[in-house]
Amino acid sequence: MTDFPHTPPKQSWTFSNDVNAEIRRAAATGIYDIRGGGSKRHLPHFDDLLFLGASISRYPLEGYREKCATDVWLGTRFAKKPIHLDIPVTIAGMSFGALSGPAKEALGRGASEAGTSTTTGDGGMTEEERGHSKTLVYQYLPSRYGMNPDDLRRADAIEVVVGQGAKPGGGGMLLGQKISDRVAMMRNLPKGIDQRSACRHPDWTGPDDLEIKILEIREITEWEKPIYVKIGGARPYYDTALAVKAGADVVVLDGMQGGTAATQDVFIENVGMPILACIPQAVKALQDLGMHRKVQLIVSGGIRTGADVAKAMALGADAVAIGTAALVALGDNDPALEAEYQKLGTTAGAYDDWHEGKDPAGITTQDPDLFKRFDPILGGRRLKNYLKVMTLEAQTIARACGKNHLHNLEPEDLCALTIESAAMAGVPLAGTSWIPGRNGGF
Amino acid sequence: MCGIVGLFLKDPKLEPRLGELLTDMLITMTDRGPDSAGIAIYSRGKDGHAKLTVQSADPDRDFADLPEKLGKAIGASVKLAQKDTHAVLDLPSDRLEAARHAMREIAPTVKVMSAGEGIEIYKEVGLPKDVAARFDVAHMQGTHGIGHTRMATESAVTTMGAHPFSTGSDQCLVHNGSLSNHNGLRRELIRQGMTFETQNDTEVAAAYVSHKLQEGQNLGQALESGLDDLDGFFTFVVGTKDGFGVVRDPIACKPAVMAETDQYVAFGSEYRALVNLPGIDNARVWEPEPATVYFWER
Amino acid sequence: MQTFDLAAQGLRALNQTLHGLNGTTNQTAWEVVNPKGSHAIAVGLDAPIDVTVKGSTGYYCAGMNKQATVRVKGSVGPGVAENMMSGTVIVDGDASQYAGATGRGGLLVIKGNAASRCGISMKGIDIVVHGNIGHMSCFMAQSGNLVVLGDAGDALGDSLYEARLFVRGSVKSLGADCIEKEMRPEHLELLADLLKRGEADHLAKPEEFKRYGSARKLYNFNVDNASAY
């Protein structure tokens, strides 16, 4: 027999190894994949934008000597006590339950030392967190776990959570492994059960009701606290406009890269828009209502560096929030723990089963043996360092663009490397004056 | 997302006060809908007469010779009574359809708000109190009326985007909520010959009901069909020449309160819209059940 | 008795005044007149005072109440006593949807009917309804007790956790994972106490009620229950 050359085996693009593995997993277990973290797809992001530094037509500022301010006021529209932060990088809402008590403490320590705020999550307010956070934003969520008027009054701001970027329109899922005694007590749930979170608030639906809910919260807190409204980035033009109409002081807009403690992978990867695409629409809504900079915009979802901060602000945000990045700063997914990640069947950098409570870094767990590994003082220090670096990076860019304040960055300071990012961000393709879609639709 | 008010009078003695009562109810719902407001008023028509309520952004230009032009087009005498940006054209009822069609030709910048023997619709952008004042709704008389204050969700804040929507003779519909399948339904209704003025989800619901009526269903049947075919969140209040109906979606989380006395049936998105109605303290007050059609007819 | 005219003095002044009262005040009895369906009346109270609202209220009356007793001589809008912590709220008339939503303690008594979603997501509150309740009541209710002297609407106790539901009349349908359960002596005892505190012991006897609770089949995910999710 003659040995003719064979066509080499060809893996299907549609039915890739990953896809087939997921089909086999679903067939074997009968449950959709639940995981933490945000979208892992390759998405158009800030990486595709570049700043146009100053040369002759514009004059740059001297680094470290000529002032480039970074502070931000939040909640100036109605609240009697708006928040003043030293830096425009805040810590996003992450629940006690998803995170351990010491991890919450570390977030409070690091943020306070860096002059910014932290945010509670879907598990109520803990003493660790309140005690160590100079400025604490209290989330008002559909589940209302641990919700009480005392915590409402001792918060510095209240964030009414309508949605999050990882799952706009969806509720949450905290699997039984993590419902420890303390989490069960705070949430008033039986220990060890799966916790199903609602996707809508139990006592209001829609912007007209939201306006009345905001009135109630303001009355209970004497109109002192800024009221944020957090939305998942899916229909940001309308949702931002309606949050403003309902009376929000601050809109928090979370793109699909935004993390979550646990939800269906199909949701994380297939619902919502990347933050790059969300910001211009939200800013347009604010501008159309004459409320840009009057109702502040905080954006989140995949913010990693000072460059990301500067780009988000140039597109019109007043501040950003970080979640996943803060966990990484604390030590989550650290390659130093690779051997332990391997034991869990994963690898450092890919670990996302935060809901299982086995985090070797001791951050996303309720297991006392694991969370004892985590030093909240050291973690706080690391977070502070990281926040400071991001701020310095953002200042470096802003100075190069000739700005004495970060909030003076504008879309015209940017250009885009790809047609898609140019279209989404509404800035010209590098080296051209072409903004795809302009003069031809939104 | 909005506020709805409605009043269906059983006692003719209240008819002179319809506009006054509805105005008060409408203004109470300002917080729910500060973008625009509108009202449909039904009155006892004159035998053989019908009314076209029309609107123009430039009424001085458009209304001056309108009765003459329209009269010529339909071969009948037409009288015009102007109220701010709106005008009511009085004409023979057998010429109503012809008039509605002729309007597109002879006055393309004039929009038809409503057509029928009893109905008049007034709607504009702005706060409910200002809209009510512009049209002097407080002095209108009638048998029943429906008002709406709008907080626009996805479609534009324009006069035509305000509620009530009227897509058939003597019909009107207002909506609180947000539909989730109106784009597909709109395409289907267009294929079947319906026409649309806006991108508003509510206009699709109104046209859907009109289409079902054209197919021979009665209003109750049309609303029942809507429970199957319309997806999303809705509380609808609808008016016809002699009737007044209410229906909520099966989830029914948008608010709705009804009150009934010997003198009237009233609807409000909130109870506070009803507090100044005569005899409200002794009225039967209830919330309409989900997926249940309520209908009153004289 | 202190009288507060809401129409004349305004909501902010009312709540500010009531919030200013602490445990040592001798102004413990308040009457609010002209509520006219206003929202957020007497919200966030935190003192053992007695507030009577003469007329009907809008959304969230007595929201997040602690310690206070709030009586409404009329009907209440959506979310009465939402997230109540302690104290008592008594409604003479009907309640709109979401009555006692997410309530964590205290007692809510509704002498008329309650609309849909009564006791939604309740977390420890006791609710006694003399009349009927609407659909989706006690959706995701976590703990506490609901007593209904009349009938319950569709999908009672859907996705229920550990709240106990007692209904005297008919139940149009039970929600996912909600089942009828045996009424044991301790439940009759509990019910007798709730009826007494709910000013309903002259209207009904514990033996006339049926008890409903969680089948606990949704407590840990199982694909064979997927149709219930």
PDB file of N, CA, C and O in Angstrom, chain B residues 32 251-253 255 270-272 276 285 287 290, chain C residues 36-37 39 56 59 94 96-98 115 117 135:
ATOM      1  N   ARG B  32     -44.344  61.290  38.562  1.00  0.00           N
ATOM      2  CA  ARG B  32     -44.195  60.055  37.795  1.00  0.00           C
ATOM      3  C   ARG B  32     -43.901  60.331  36.332  1.00  0.00           C
ATOM      4  O   ARG B  32     -43.448  59.434  35.624  1.00  0.00           O
ATOM      5  N   ILE B 251     -47.536  40.039  35.423  1.00  0.00           N
ATOM      6  CA  ILE B 251     -46.639  40.257  36.557  1.00  0.00           C
ATOM      7  C   ILE B 251     -47.171  41.401  37.421  1.00  0.00           C
ATOM      8  O   ILE B 251     -47.090  41.362  38.645  1.00  0.00           O
ATOM      9  N   ALA B 252     -47.718  42.398  36.774  1.00  0.00           N
ATOM     10  CA  ALA B 252     -48.441  43.477  37.461  1.00  0.00           C
ATOM     11  C   ALA B 252     -47.642  44.110  38.590  1.00  0.00           C
ATOM     12  O   ALA B 252     -48.050  44.079  39.739  1.00  0.00           O
ATOM     13  N   CYS B 253     -46.482  44.657  38.266  1.00  0.00           N
ATOM     14  CA  CYS B 253     -45.778  45.367  39.332  1.00  0.00           C
ATOM     15  C   CYS B 253     -45.791  46.876  39.145  1.00  0.00           C
ATOM     16  O   CYS B 253     -45.294  47.593  40.010  1.00  0.00           O
ATOM     17  N   PRO B 255     -47.841  50.236  39.486  1.00  0.00           N
ATOM     18  CA  PRO B 255     -48.958  50.492  40.393  1.00  0.00           C
ATOM     19  C   PRO B 255     -50.256  50.856  39.673  1.00  0.00           C
ATOM     20  O   PRO B 255     -50.236  51.407  38.585  1.00  0.00           O
ATOM     21  N   GLU B 270     -51.490  56.129  41.413  1.00  0.00           N
ATOM     22  CA  GLU B 270     -51.321  56.150  42.859  1.00  0.00           C
ATOM     23  C   GLU B 270     -52.626  56.656  43.471  1.00  0.00           C
ATOM     24  O   GLU B 270     -53.351  57.424  42.848  1.00  0.00           O
ATOM     25  N   TYR B 271     -52.808  56.266  44.707  1.00  0.00           N
ATOM     26  CA  TYR B 271     -54.030  56.680  45.400  1.00  0.00           C
ATOM     27  C   TYR B 271     -54.136  58.192  45.492  1.00  0.00           C
ATOM     28  O   TYR B 271     -55.224  58.764  45.432  1.00  0.00           O
ATOM     29  N   ARG B 272     -52.966  58.867  45.627  1.00  0.00           N
ATOM     30  CA  ARG B 272     -53.062  60.316  45.843  1.00  0.00           C
ATOM     31  C   ARG B 272     -53.690  61.041  44.663  1.00  0.00           C
ATOM     32  O   ARG B 272     -54.168  62.162  44.799  1.00  0.00           O
ATOM     33  N   ASN B 276     -58.930  63.832  45.913  1.00  0.00           N
ATOM     34  CA  ASN B 276     -59.858  64.969  45.897  1.00  0.00           C
ATOM     35  C   ASN B 276     -61.159  64.679  45.156  1.00  0.00           C
ATOM     36  O   ASN B 276     -61.970  65.582  44.947  1.00  0.00           O
ATOM     37  N   VAL B 285     -62.405  50.986  46.933  1.00  0.00           N
ATOM     38  CA  VAL B 285     -61.066  51.195  46.361  1.00  0.00           C
ATOM     39  C   VAL B 285     -60.372  49.846  46.268  1.00  0.00           C
ATOM     40  O   VAL B 285     -60.392  49.075  47.224  1.00  0.00           O
ATOM     41  N   GLU B 287     -57.196  47.313  43.865  1.00  0.00           N
ATOM     42  CA  GLU B 287     -56.157  47.278  42.836  1.00  0.00           C
ATOM     43  C   GLU B 287     -56.540  46.236  41.800  1.00  0.00           C
ATOM     44  O   GLU B 287     -56.853  45.095  42.149  1.00  0.00           O
ATOM     45  N   PRO B 290     -53.838  41.128  38.201  1.00  0.00           N
ATOM     46  CA  PRO B 290     -53.011  40.923  37.009  1.00  0.00           C
ATOM     47  C   PRO B 290     -53.778  40.163  35.933  1.00  0.00           C
ATOM     48  O   PRO B 290     -54.651  39.347  36.242  1.00  0.00           O
TER      49      PRO B 290
ATOM     50  N   LYS C  36     -53.182  62.847  52.414  1.00  0.00           N
ATOM     51  CA  LYS C  36     -53.510  62.918  50.973  1.00  0.00           C
ATOM     52  C   LYS C  36     -52.678  61.981  50.099  1.00  0.00           C
ATOM     53  O   LYS C  36     -52.245  62.357  49.006  1.00  0.00           O
ATOM     54  N   GLY C  37     -52.413  60.806  50.600  1.00  0.00           N
ATOM     55  CA  GLY C  37     -51.694  59.824  49.769  1.00  0.00           C
ATOM     56  C   GLY C  37     -50.225  60.133  49.581  1.00  0.00           C
ATOM     57  O   GLY C  37     -49.587  59.579  48.681  1.00  0.00           O
ATOM     58  N   HIS C  39     -46.137  60.182  49.968  1.00  0.00           N
ATOM     59  CA  HIS C  39     -45.155  59.102  50.142  1.00  0.00           C
ATOM     60  C   HIS C  39     -44.266  59.364  51.360  1.00  0.00           C
ATOM     61  O   HIS C  39     -44.109  60.497  51.793  1.00  0.00           O
ATOM     62  N   SER C  56     -55.368  58.426  54.109  1.00  0.00           N
ATOM     63  CA  SER C  56     -54.627  57.414  53.359  1.00  0.00           C
ATOM     64  C   SER C  56     -53.258  57.929  52.939  1.00  0.00           C
ATOM     65  O   SER C  56     -53.070  59.116  52.720  1.00  0.00           O
ATOM     66  N   TYR C  59     -46.669  55.646  48.985  1.00  0.00           N
ATOM     67  CA  TYR C  59     -45.651  54.608  49.094  1.00  0.00           C
ATOM     68  C   TYR C  59     -44.915  54.694  50.439  1.00  0.00           C
ATOM     69  O   TYR C  59     -44.651  55.769  50.956  1.00  0.00           O
ATOM     70  N   ASP C  94     -57.000  49.190  53.450  1.00  0.00           N
ATOM     71  CA  ASP C  94     -56.296  48.226  52.607  1.00  0.00           C
ATOM     72  C   ASP C  94     -54.838  48.640  52.425  1.00  0.00           C
ATOM     73  O   ASP C  94     -54.485  49.804  52.609  1.00  0.00           O
ATOM     74  N   SER C  96     -51.633  48.465  49.555  1.00  0.00           N
ATOM     75  CA  SER C  96     -51.247  48.187  48.181  1.00  0.00           C
ATOM     76  C   SER C  96     -50.155  47.110  48.167  1.00  0.00           C
ATOM     77  O   SER C  96     -49.894  46.474  49.191  1.00  0.00           O
ATOM     78  N   GLN C  97     -49.494  46.958  47.022  1.00  0.00           N
ATOM     79  CA  GLN C  97     -48.522  45.873  46.917  1.00  0.00           C
ATOM     80  C   GLN C  97     -47.296  46.097  47.800  1.00  0.00           C
ATOM     81  O   GLN C  97     -47.063  47.181  48.293  1.00  0.00           O
ATOM     82  N   TYR C  98     -46.544  45.043  47.987  1.00  0.00           N
ATOM     83  CA  TYR C  98     -45.283  45.033  48.754  1.00  0.00           C
ATOM     84  C   TYR C  98     -45.457  45.348  50.241  1.00  0.00           C
ATOM     85  O   TYR C  98     -44.523  45.852  50.878  1.00  0.00           O
ATOM     86  N   ALA C 115     -52.683  43.886  48.696  1.00  0.00           N
ATOM     87  CA  ALA C 115     -52.582  43.551  47.269  1.00  0.00           C
ATOM     88  C   ALA C 115     -51.414  42.590  47.044  1.00  0.00           C
ATOM     89  O   ALA C 115     -50.990  41.892  47.960  1.00  0.00           O
ATOM     90  N   ARG C 117     -47.792  40.702  46.361  1.00  0.00           N
ATOM     91  CA  ARG C 117     -46.441  40.723  46.934  1.00  0.00           C
ATOM     92  C   ARG C 117     -46.408  41.144  48.398  1.00  0.00           C
ATOM     93  O   ARG C 117     -45.454  41.746  48.860  1.00  0.00           O
ATOM     94  N   HIS C 135     -51.455  38.280  44.520  1.00  0.00           N
ATOM     95  CA  HIS C 135     -50.556  37.280  43.948  1.00  0.00           C
ATOM     96  C   HIS C 135     -49.098  37.534  44.342  1.00  0.00           C
ATOM     97  O   HIS C 135     -48.730  38.622  44.733  1.00  0.00           O
TER      98      HIS C 135
END
